[in-house]
XYZ file of C-alpha atoms in Angstrom:
689
model
C -13.107 30.062 -36.341
C -15.028 27.901 -33.724
C -12.674 25.191 -34.295
C -9.805 27.461 -33.664
C -11.605 28.778 -30.247
C -11.758 25.086 -29.224
C -7.945 25.048 -29.289
C -7.581 28.336 -27.525
C -9.977 26.911 -25.002
C -7.917 23.889 -24.111
C -5.029 26.107 -23.884
C -6.845 28.488 -21.474
C -7.946 25.361 -19.351
C -4.280 24.105 -18.922
C -3.229 27.562 -17.915
C -5.972 27.407 -15.124
C -4.883 23.811 -14.216
C -1.189 24.965 -13.839
C -2.151 27.884 -11.671
C -3.898 25.586 -9.365
C -1.249 22.883 -9.297
C 1.548 25.466 -8.805
C 1.545 25.947 -5.030
C 1.409 22.252 -4.646
C 4.048 21.267 -6.949
C 6.484 23.523 -5.009
C 6.001 21.561 -1.926
C 6.709 18.264 -3.156
C 10.240 18.278 -1.985
C 9.188 19.126 1.553
C 7.471 15.795 1.918
C 10.199 13.518 0.628
C 11.845 11.116 2.940
C 14.945 9.057 2.284
C 15.449 7.311 5.687
C 15.552 3.675 5.454
C 13.128 3.236 8.240
C 10.724 5.250 5.915
C 10.847 2.481 3.226
C 9.988 -0.379 5.749
C 6.428 -1.941 6.368
C 4.923 -1.253 9.813
C 5.212 -4.749 10.924
C 9.225 -5.032 10.398
C 11.022 -4.953 13.884
C 13.397 -2.016 12.837
C 10.282 0.157 12.090
C 8.821 -0.733 15.617
C 12.149 0.389 17.213
C 12.138 3.479 15.351
C 8.751 4.527 16.134
C 9.238 3.517 20.030
C 12.336 5.451 20.092
C 10.452 8.621 18.955
C 8.263 8.235 22.056
C 11.159 7.801 24.450
C 12.596 10.822 26.538
C 14.374 12.871 24.056
C 12.854 11.370 20.952
C 14.820 9.470 18.188
C 18.512 9.369 18.520
C 21.012 10.473 15.891
C 24.132 8.198 16.025
C 27.578 9.427 14.835
C 31.000 8.328 15.013
C 34.042 10.719 15.158
C 37.285 8.870 13.476
C 40.565 10.709 14.168
C 43.391 9.099 12.508
C 47.057 9.884 11.244
C 49.130 7.609 9.199
C 52.106 6.429 11.275
C 50.280 6.900 14.573
C 48.572 9.380 16.730
C 50.737 11.302 19.037
C 49.668 12.732 22.320
C 49.283 16.180 20.897
C 46.711 14.577 18.455
C 44.847 12.825 21.192
C 44.502 15.977 23.130
C 43.229 17.876 20.185
C 40.811 15.330 19.340
C 39.606 15.235 23.087
C 39.247 19.081 23.184
C 37.073 19.107 19.754
C 34.912 16.166 21.187
C 34.477 18.167 24.548
C 33.425 21.240 22.325
C 30.785 19.142 20.488
C 29.357 18.031 23.651
C 29.330 21.527 25.221
C 27.728 23.166 22.241
C 25.276 20.497 20.845
C 24.115 18.663 23.932
C 24.985 15.219 23.516
C 23.002 12.512 25.108
C 26.207 10.914 26.639
C 29.734 12.046 27.164
C 31.783 10.660 24.362
C 34.457 8.215 25.333
C 37.863 7.536 23.349
C 38.046 4.012 21.649
C 41.674 3.784 20.473
C 42.506 1.099 17.826
C 45.104 -1.438 18.415
C 47.317 -0.186 15.859
C 47.623 3.236 17.574
C 46.824 5.350 14.222
C 43.091 5.720 14.832
C 40.922 6.695 17.868
C 36.868 6.828 17.586
C 34.416 8.656 19.695
C 30.863 7.386 19.394
C 28.410 10.413 19.441
C 24.618 10.646 19.939
C 21.971 13.357 20.064
C 18.169 13.456 20.597
C 17.820 16.978 19.646
C 16.974 16.515 15.853
C 14.360 13.851 16.441
C 12.637 12.494 13.319
C 13.215 15.994 11.478
C 15.437 15.211 8.604
C 16.493 18.816 8.231
C 17.332 19.193 12.018
C 19.406 16.024 11.582
C 21.350 17.227 8.498
C 22.027 20.496 10.461
C 23.211 18.547 13.465
C 25.562 16.568 11.684
C 27.012 19.422 9.539
C 27.529 21.348 12.894
C 29.373 18.333 14.026
C 31.462 18.397 11.024
C 32.302 22.030 11.491
C 33.576 21.564 14.942
C 35.600 18.483 14.138
C 38.222 19.382 11.572
C 41.695 18.417 10.536
C 44.468 19.606 12.778
C 48.078 19.607 12.166
C 47.991 16.766 9.702
C 45.589 14.737 11.746
C 42.508 13.678 9.732
C 38.979 13.391 11.121
C 36.056 12.155 9.410
C 32.475 11.896 10.733
C 30.721 8.558 10.138
C 27.984 6.553 11.583
C 24.222 5.826 10.700
C 23.235 9.576 11.013
C 26.088 10.866 8.635
C 25.255 8.116 6.328
C 21.867 9.247 6.144
C 22.678 12.987 5.783
C 24.923 12.149 2.963
C 22.271 10.269 1.164
C 19.578 12.857 1.882
C 21.882 15.582 0.164
C 22.486 13.322 -2.683
C 18.860 12.810 -3.203
C 17.939 16.532 -2.569
C 20.573 17.583 -5.195
C 19.069 14.944 -7.992
C 16.090 17.193 -8.854
C 17.938 19.853 -10.898
C 20.636 17.665 -12.704
C 17.971 14.866 -13.483
C 15.593 17.208 -14.936
C 18.141 19.284 -17.044
C 19.786 16.037 -18.067
C 16.695 14.541 -19.123
C 15.527 17.709 -21.030
C 18.755 17.887 -22.783
C 18.623 14.261 -23.847
C 15.170 14.343 -25.136
C 15.681 17.454 -26.980
C 18.722 16.169 -28.784
C 16.748 12.952 -29.853
C 13.568 14.903 -31.097
C 15.833 17.235 -33.083
C 17.448 14.117 -34.706
C 13.960 12.536 -35.373
C 12.064 15.524 -36.416
C 14.931 17.430 -38.371
C 13.236 20.760 -37.596
C 14.302 23.677 -35.649
C 10.946 24.245 -34.223
C 8.771 21.109 -33.911
C 10.984 19.280 -31.078
C 10.217 22.485 -28.758
C 6.346 21.643 -28.781
C 6.543 18.007 -27.254
C 9.149 18.914 -24.901
C 7.570 21.966 -23.415
C 4.216 19.900 -23.172
C 6.145 17.206 -21.385
C 7.618 19.701 -19.143
C 4.096 20.930 -18.280
C 3.053 17.379 -17.692
C 5.914 16.774 -15.056
C 4.907 20.048 -13.244
C 1.384 18.789 -13.019
C 2.336 15.329 -11.949
C 4.305 16.911 -9.023
C 1.255 18.775 -7.758
C -0.849 15.690 -8.156
C 1.971 13.675 -6.326
C 1.976 16.203 -3.404
C -1.925 15.885 -3.399
C -1.731 12.095 -3.055
C 0.896 12.319 -0.174
C -1.471 14.576 1.890
C -4.777 12.685 1.163
C -3.181 9.157 1.644
C 0.040 9.580 2.939
C 1.717 7.970 -0.094
C 5.466 7.574 0.678
C 7.730 10.095 -1.551
C 11.316 9.230 -1.929
C 14.193 10.924 -3.802
C 14.063 7.635 -6.016
C 10.283 7.817 -6.654
C 10.238 11.334 -7.442
C 13.223 10.841 -9.981
C 11.619 7.889 -11.643
C 8.275 9.868 -12.090
C 10.084 12.630 -13.881
C 11.802 10.100 -16.152
C 8.472 8.570 -16.753
C 6.864 11.795 -17.625
C 9.554 12.771 -20.200
C 10.103 9.138 -21.698
C 6.280 8.087 -21.870
C 5.088 11.504 -22.913
C 7.632 11.702 -25.548
C 6.525 8.385 -26.899
C 2.966 9.296 -27.157
C 3.943 12.558 -28.861
C 5.930 10.760 -31.177
C 2.879 8.620 -32.368
C 0.477 11.460 -32.319
C 2.714 13.811 -34.364
C 3.705 11.186 -36.996
C -0.077 10.330 -37.522
C -0.939 14.021 -37.460
C 1.756 14.671 -40.317
C 0.165 11.895 -42.481
C -3.273 13.299 -42.202
C -1.986 16.781 -42.998
C -1.468 15.457 -46.426
C -5.008 14.481 -46.698
C -6.759 17.242 -44.817
C -6.466 21.063 -45.672
C -7.213 22.441 -42.193
C -4.966 21.579 -39.321
C -8.056 20.953 -36.923
C -9.566 18.333 -39.183
C -6.001 16.614 -39.678
C -5.632 16.545 -35.795
C -9.136 15.032 -35.310
C -8.280 12.358 -38.000
C -4.995 11.689 -36.178
C -6.463 11.273 -32.672
C -9.186 9.092 -33.918
C -6.537 6.731 -35.549
C -3.779 6.414 -33.027
C -5.831 7.749 -29.964
C -7.146 4.218 -29.043
C -3.692 2.643 -28.963
C -2.237 5.525 -26.823
C -4.799 5.104 -24.504
C -4.480 1.185 -24.326
C -1.027 1.555 -23.842
C -0.895 3.968 -21.158
C -3.674 2.134 -19.135
C -1.603 -0.915 -19.418
C 1.642 1.019 -18.011
C -0.435 2.567 -15.266
C -2.145 -0.611 -14.285
C 1.083 -2.429 -14.119
C 2.778 0.300 -12.006
C -0.195 0.297 -9.592
C 0.103 -3.394 -8.924
C 3.040 -2.123 -6.616
C 0.436 -1.094 -4.138
C 0.489 -4.768 -3.185
C 4.016 -4.346 -2.022
C 4.816 -4.341 1.899
C 7.824 -1.910 1.201
C 6.804 1.502 1.588
C 9.257 2.858 -1.208
C 7.910 0.184 -3.707
C 4.174 0.851 -2.759
C 4.677 4.618 -3.017
C 6.531 4.371 -6.445
C 3.651 2.714 -7.934
C 1.120 5.628 -7.533
C 3.860 8.183 -8.407
C 4.616 6.350 -11.530
C 1.030 5.895 -12.688
C 0.579 9.654 -11.984
C 3.495 10.512 -14.041
C 2.217 8.310 -17.107
C -1.334 9.653 -16.980
C -0.383 13.304 -16.617
C 1.824 12.744 -19.815
C -1.134 11.066 -21.365
C -3.628 13.708 -20.536
C -1.140 16.434 -21.749
C -0.326 14.823 -24.927
C -3.810 14.140 -25.884
C -5.074 17.616 -25.196
C -2.445 20.350 -24.910
C -0.215 19.076 -27.547
C -2.973 18.737 -30.257
C -4.074 22.364 -29.241
C -0.905 23.676 -29.544
C -0.082 22.067 -32.820
C -3.296 23.044 -34.379
C -2.611 26.753 -33.345
C 0.806 26.709 -34.897
C -0.317 25.279 -38.220
C 1.917 23.321 -40.865
C 4.600 25.869 -40.512
C 5.771 24.269 -37.219
C 7.082 21.313 -39.522
C 9.430 23.553 -41.282
C 11.456 22.975 -43.306
C 9.788 19.413 -44.096
C 6.308 20.912 -44.305
C 3.491 18.189 -45.259
C 1.813 20.075 -48.183
C -1.766 19.264 -48.586
C -2.270 16.820 -51.425
C 1.400 15.820 -51.428
C 2.968 12.227 -51.035
C 5.651 11.235 -48.966
C 8.816 10.068 -50.673
C 8.773 6.233 -51.072
C 12.139 4.835 -49.575
C 12.712 1.140 -48.801
C 12.322 1.080 -44.844
C 14.898 -0.713 -42.746
C 12.029 -2.382 -41.075
C 10.783 -3.827 -44.222
C 14.109 -5.463 -44.519
C 14.183 -6.689 -41.136
C 10.646 -8.053 -41.375
C 11.311 -9.861 -44.527
C 14.096 -11.716 -42.999
C 12.327 -12.707 -39.914
C 9.380 -13.797 -42.281
C 11.844 -16.070 -44.496
C 12.769 -18.303 -41.821
C 10.439 -17.520 -38.719
C 11.306 -20.738 -36.564
C 15.044 -20.198 -37.155
C 14.854 -16.522 -36.209
C 12.759 -17.277 -33.245
C 15.026 -20.135 -31.999
C 18.211 -18.294 -32.163
C 16.956 -15.251 -30.369
C 15.444 -17.236 -27.736
C 18.863 -18.887 -27.048
C 20.535 -15.426 -27.319
C 18.035 -13.930 -24.408
C 18.345 -17.232 -22.299
C 22.292 -16.981 -22.649
C 22.141 -13.427 -21.672
C 19.768 -14.150 -18.724
C 22.487 -16.496 -17.171
C 24.561 -13.500 -16.437
C 22.171 -12.756 -13.475
C 23.806 -15.410 -11.493
C 26.885 -13.159 -11.652
C 25.038 -10.157 -9.802
C 26.869 -9.079 -6.700
C 25.396 -9.646 -3.273
C 22.871 -7.138 -1.506
C 24.113 -3.690 -1.513
C 25.282 -2.351 1.800
C 24.564 0.956 2.852
C 28.248 2.318 2.727
C 28.415 0.855 -0.821
C 25.543 2.799 -2.099
C 27.376 5.909 -3.477
C 29.323 6.059 -6.682
C 31.937 8.351 -4.890
C 33.135 8.634 -1.422
C 31.407 11.148 0.862
C 32.867 11.966 4.476
C 30.632 9.268 5.988
C 31.922 6.442 3.703
C 35.637 7.303 4.225
C 34.899 7.249 8.020
C 33.096 3.907 7.735
C 36.086 2.375 5.729
C 38.827 3.759 8.060
C 36.798 2.175 10.968
C 36.577 -1.201 9.267
C 40.299 -1.279 8.746
C 41.380 0.111 12.103
C 38.833 -2.048 14.198
C 38.299 -5.305 12.157
C 37.503 -7.026 15.393
C 34.359 -4.729 16.532
C 31.451 -3.148 15.200
C 31.179 0.544 14.887
C 27.414 0.898 14.897
C 25.180 -0.450 17.745
C 22.259 -2.937 17.362
C 19.302 -1.450 19.385
C 16.752 -3.652 21.325
C 13.599 -2.233 22.384
C 11.975 -4.233 25.330
C 8.946 -3.673 27.569
C 10.161 -2.201 30.719
C 9.055 -5.136 32.876
C 11.013 -7.535 30.985
C 13.976 -5.388 30.404
C 16.004 -7.158 32.859
C 15.638 -10.466 30.930
C 16.050 -8.973 27.801
C 19.583 -7.407 28.804
C 20.558 -10.875 29.993
C 19.344 -12.392 26.784
C 21.347 -9.980 24.731
C 24.573 -10.300 26.972
C 24.184 -14.172 26.542
C 23.753 -13.942 22.687
C 26.725 -15.598 20.580
C 28.351 -12.704 18.659
C 27.483 -10.007 21.394
C 30.448 -8.091 23.107
C 28.578 -5.661 25.147
C 25.030 -4.931 25.967
C 23.993 -1.904 28.011
C 20.542 -0.406 29.299
C 19.622 2.939 27.917
C 16.682 5.294 28.312
C 13.106 4.453 29.553
C 9.762 5.784 29.179
C 6.280 5.114 27.983
C 6.689 1.305 29.279
C 9.432 0.709 26.983
C 13.366 0.468 27.734
C 16.179 0.972 24.964
C 19.135 -1.609 25.150
C 22.401 -0.829 23.124
C 24.212 -3.930 21.937
C 27.579 -4.092 20.328
C 28.288 -6.941 18.052
C 31.907 -8.523 17.334
C 31.155 -8.434 13.618
C 31.728 -5.562 11.206
C 28.429 -3.772 10.268
C 26.389 -5.494 7.304
C 28.438 -8.636 7.247
C 27.040 -12.224 7.368
C 28.461 -12.479 10.845
C 26.690 -9.459 11.997
C 23.332 -10.590 10.228
C 23.879 -13.864 12.253
C 23.952 -12.169 15.347
C 20.924 -9.969 14.720
C 19.010 -13.124 13.745
C 20.327 -14.744 17.032
C 19.074 -11.807 19.139
C 15.563 -11.824 17.557
C 15.345 -15.583 18.096
C 16.474 -15.427 21.627
C 13.961 -12.394 22.290
C 10.977 -14.123 20.527
C 7.920 -14.202 22.681
C 9.027 -11.522 25.052
C 7.597 -8.565 23.289
C 11.050 -6.907 22.326
C 12.057 -5.749 19.045
C 15.610 -5.512 17.240
C 16.364 -2.683 15.305
C 19.233 -0.094 14.281
C 20.973 0.593 10.814
C 22.016 -3.043 10.131
C 18.632 -4.579 11.156
C 16.795 -2.033 8.755
C 19.082 -3.188 5.865
C 18.182 -6.905 6.763
C 14.339 -6.184 6.803
C 14.723 -4.206 3.528
C 16.332 -7.256 1.847
C 13.747 -9.524 3.490
C 10.729 -7.453 2.538
C 11.773 -7.062 -0.988
C 12.011 -10.767 -1.209
C 8.616 -11.244 -0.014
C 7.381 -8.470 -2.338
C 8.815 -10.287 -5.564
C 6.759 -13.503 -4.623
C 3.588 -11.474 -4.311
C 3.813 -8.501 -6.751
C 5.186 -10.340 -9.778
C 2.093 -12.772 -10.069
C -0.163 -9.762 -9.772
C 1.616 -7.585 -12.414
C 1.517 -10.584 -14.829
C -2.227 -11.350 -14.272
C -3.266 -7.801 -14.477
C -1.300 -7.148 -17.760
C -2.476 -10.531 -19.184
C -6.164 -9.556 -18.453
C -5.624 -6.172 -20.189
C -4.229 -7.580 -23.132
C -6.879 -10.459 -23.659
C -9.512 -7.767 -23.592
C -7.758 -5.387 -26.059
C -6.471 -8.270 -28.523
C -9.529 -10.813 -27.997
C -7.016 -13.607 -27.857
C -4.958 -15.655 -25.341
C -2.129 -16.738 -27.460
C -1.126 -13.341 -28.588
C -1.010 -11.906 -25.041
C 0.902 -14.823 -23.618
C 3.352 -14.239 -26.377
C 3.989 -10.530 -25.427
C 4.207 -11.357 -21.916
C 6.670 -14.226 -22.560
C 8.756 -11.726 -24.572
C 8.864 -9.071 -22.069
C 9.807 -11.462 -19.024
C 12.675 -12.830 -21.483
C 13.870 -9.323 -22.046
C 13.757 -8.579 -18.180
C 16.035 -11.817 -17.532
C 18.454 -10.702 -20.166
C 18.601 -7.131 -19.025
C 19.339 -8.300 -15.425
C 21.860 -10.872 -16.807
C 23.749 -7.973 -18.707
C 23.672 -6.075 -15.611
C 25.266 -9.033 -13.773
C 28.144 -9.061 -16.323
C 28.951 -5.427 -15.829
C 27.920 -4.161 -12.430
C 30.863 -5.541 -10.737
C 33.743 -5.974 -13.412
C 32.912 -2.813 -15.419
C 31.268 -0.340 -12.943
C 33.080 -1.585 -9.709
C 29.687 -1.880 -7.699
C 30.145 -3.941 -4.433
C 26.459 -4.766 -4.288
C 22.806 -4.951 -6.137
C 20.109 -3.087 -4.720
C 17.658 -5.526 -3.187
C 14.672 -3.789 -5.045
C 16.223 -3.987 -8.364
C 14.536 -7.265 -9.343
C 11.163 -6.146 -8.585
C 11.243 -2.543 -9.853
C 12.967 -3.539 -13.090
C 10.460 -6.400 -13.599
C 7.485 -4.003 -13.250
C 8.837 -1.282 -15.324
C 10.145 -3.467 -18.242
C 6.834 -5.474 -18.322
C 4.599 -2.660 -18.431
C 6.463 -0.434 -20.785
C 7.546 -3.611 -22.882
C 3.855 -4.472 -23.326
C 3.120 -0.861 -24.153
C 5.062 -1.171 -27.368
C 3.580 -4.667 -28.146
C 0.157 -2.988 -28.157
C 1.301 -0.751 -30.854
C 2.449 -3.516 -33.091
C -0.219 -6.272 -32.249
C -3.065 -3.549 -32.629
C -1.816 -2.462 -35.956
C -1.456 -6.397 -36.903
C -5.091 -6.950 -35.672
C -6.308 -4.100 -37.914
C -4.497 -5.626 -40.811
C -6.104 -9.156 -40.230
C -9.693 -7.654 -39.844
C -9.001 -6.078 -43.300
C -8.397 -9.524 -44.625
C -4.577 -9.956 -44.661
C -3.085 -13.214 -43.683
C -1.467 -13.110 -40.370
C 1.981 -13.609 -41.461
C 1.492 -10.580 -44.033
C -0.178 -8.518 -41.328
C 2.852 -8.998 -39.186
C 5.140 -7.678 -41.756
C 2.825 -4.751 -42.771
C 2.430 -3.752 -38.991
C 6.235 -3.893 -38.504
C 6.767 -1.866 -41.856
C 4.253 0.892 -40.595
C 5.056 1.105 -36.871
C 8.596 0.016 -36.805
C 10.192 3.405 -37.254
C 7.778 5.156 -34.850
C 8.353 2.339 -32.042
C 12.318 2.525 -32.707
C 12.172 6.423 -32.036
C 9.940 5.957 -29.055
C 12.214 3.136 -27.734
C 15.247 5.108 -27.982
C 13.926 8.018 -26.343
C 12.531 6.011 -23.445
C 15.864 4.142 -23.177
C 17.863 7.401 -23.349
C 15.642 8.979 -20.417
C 16.078 5.910 -18.232
C 19.847 6.007 -19.103
C 19.910 9.463 -17.533
C 19.868 7.669 -14.211
C 23.338 6.226 -14.815
C 24.886 9.572 -14.375
C 23.303 9.853 -10.931
C 25.451 9.346 -7.801
C 23.768 6.667 -6.315
C 24.354 2.944 -7.122
C 20.608 2.105 -6.849
C 19.845 4.573 -9.545
C 22.461 3.544 -11.792
C 21.544 0.091 -11.589
C 17.890 0.786 -12.296
C 18.492 3.000 -15.188
C 20.986 0.666 -16.850
C 18.711 -2.298 -16.614
C 15.582 -0.640 -17.854
C 17.476 1.247 -20.639
C 19.080 -2.073 -21.812
C 15.776 -3.818 -21.420
C 14.012 -1.275 -23.667
C 16.687 -1.424 -26.183
C 16.605 -5.247 -26.326
C 12.852 -5.162 -26.531
C 12.648 -2.448 -29.267
C 15.232 -3.713 -31.606
C 15.466 -7.571 -30.963
C 12.080 -8.833 -29.576
C 9.627 -6.646 -31.328
C 11.479 -6.708 -34.692
C 12.403 -10.091 -34.653
C 10.956 -12.447 -32.230
C 7.217 -11.251 -31.854
C 7.098 -10.817 -35.813
C 8.663 -14.239 -36.480
C 6.342 -15.950 -33.858
C 3.342 -14.315 -35.402
C 4.475 -15.515 -38.768
C 5.051 -19.085 -37.689
C 1.873 -19.312 -35.641
C -0.405 -17.711 -38.377
C -3.941 -17.625 -37.315
C -3.295 -19.581 -33.950
C -1.795 -16.290 -32.568
C -5.568 -15.142 -32.459
C -6.742 -18.074 -30.597
C -9.376 -18.608 -29.318
C -10.872 -15.375 -30.467
C -12.781 -15.122 -33.971
C -9.772 -14.311 -35.877
C -8.330 -17.469 -35.212
C -11.295 -19.283 -37.366
C -11.581 -16.577 -39.791
C -10.028 -17.636 -43.342
C -7.870 -14.988 -44.763
C -9.387 -13.146 -47.812
C -7.517 -13.712 -51.233
C -4.897 -11.132 -51.865
C -6.026 -8.195 -53.182
C -4.512 -6.006 -56.008
C -2.628 -2.958 -54.514
C -5.255 -0.370 -53.893
C -5.277 3.037 -55.435
C -4.148 6.206 -53.362
C -7.205 7.331 -51.541
C -8.709 10.357 -52.801
C -7.875 13.469 -50.823
C -10.326 14.852 -48.423
C -11.090 18.571 -48.568
C -12.997 19.774 -45.594
C -15.570 22.557 -46.241
């Protein structure tokens, strides 16, 4: 009875924890920020511009562009109706300046730049302002109107991120539930790990909110979505390992409590080690300059650790309380033996063991060939190409690009010290690629200068203009910002972060593996394998993103984020395999035989875990943002490659070919294998008193 009381005590403790976390979990969406400037490091020019704009009279400006158009040309009545609507917007919403019509040369389009300081930095107020403008600016008599510009793009992106939570969670739950039903073949068992994963997700939201309040951790729609994916993906993986071992122990122990204790002793260390490796790899993102990447590290680690704690405490307690009947109809009876069937992984391991060098060479060539596809990845993703569909702001921007090919539709902002504003204005006007520069607001020792470039936004020509402005203003204490400058800074910061974070991730994971496996060769083998998988997954992305998905660009953060996730998660599975292999070698088996035994005994569980994890990340491909689709696709493909090619064939064949050298310089590399022993008899059943 006392043992059952322990399980009830664990359950009661979790109820108390959830009661404490509940109020905080519900507030996580309130601290979510999705502006491009929120992602940037404090040192970036565009970040400085945004911060100074907040302190200018009226605060930060929300810039919009109203686009009126009619195929065949606008008539006088159309122009009058457009002017009347714009006047209503000016009168009702208190614009910064009176909008002026800018007709296109083709005569079928007229645009009105609109700006307001009313919303400030409040994203909800900005969204309300944009929607108010859209309510007033409506189609009239066949004349179409669309609202574009930086503010409209930000609002559309914010609405997409805010709408992700429900569909992302429901789709993830549905996918995991389906896979668990297929794996367990039980009408009840799948509910337990799924419910526990849901509890872990709720807890992670509360912890993430606490991190934001205590340390200012950046929370974005992307990072919150990835945290949910990790909770369900990694948590279900840990559940698969624990439940599989628990099922085995129920045949040896009469009481569920004792069977669960034995199961946790057997697989607990591997689960702890693998989760610690994943969390450590994700925390390396703290070295990133980009706020979004730096914030995703702690959030991802929180998701993994909350899943770990739930699966090592709540899951065992619930399973013990439910007893054997939760496995119905395939209940593991005490004293029974599982049916002996030829394992697919036994056959796969045997084929890898017959010609290990050939298998290793073919696999390496295949991964290398796939990695070449990364050279076909499209260029940097423009803000207007970041949606999988076409919201109003994107339609407006594309109409503008077609109607005004010779002019920019969004300004570049220069912030200069007021005492040097005249010189900065002259420099801006004299910069190649600038058509117009006008002095704006002043306050707090700073002056705002609006610059209009000749080139279309986020093109190579406009990028050259921004860089020329920064070069010309260098040393004058001025900053160059605006939407296009923000995208340029995002790209540059991501490039810097790759150079810094990638070596840190490799070093951290290598150190953990060396300590865990007491070897140098085996950790290097695992790292080389996951790096090869990352390259191949990116290469497959390069082959399909443009031709198949129709994407116009690649998210600048894709390389770094996919690397961190695939290295951390790939090594996670490697730990399960190599840890079991090491146990077999310690038992006296030759390394080659130990590799085949490890694959035979862990292959099915690792395959199931890999399928679940790949499926959860694949959920991101159904989301309406290109950067989420790309990230989900690359990680899902990478996990599948790692599970069914690298773990099954390459690591096994490399271990078989290297023999004892795989454990160098540890003691196992110098320890001769014991002579093959006859098959051991079935261990005696254990009956607990």
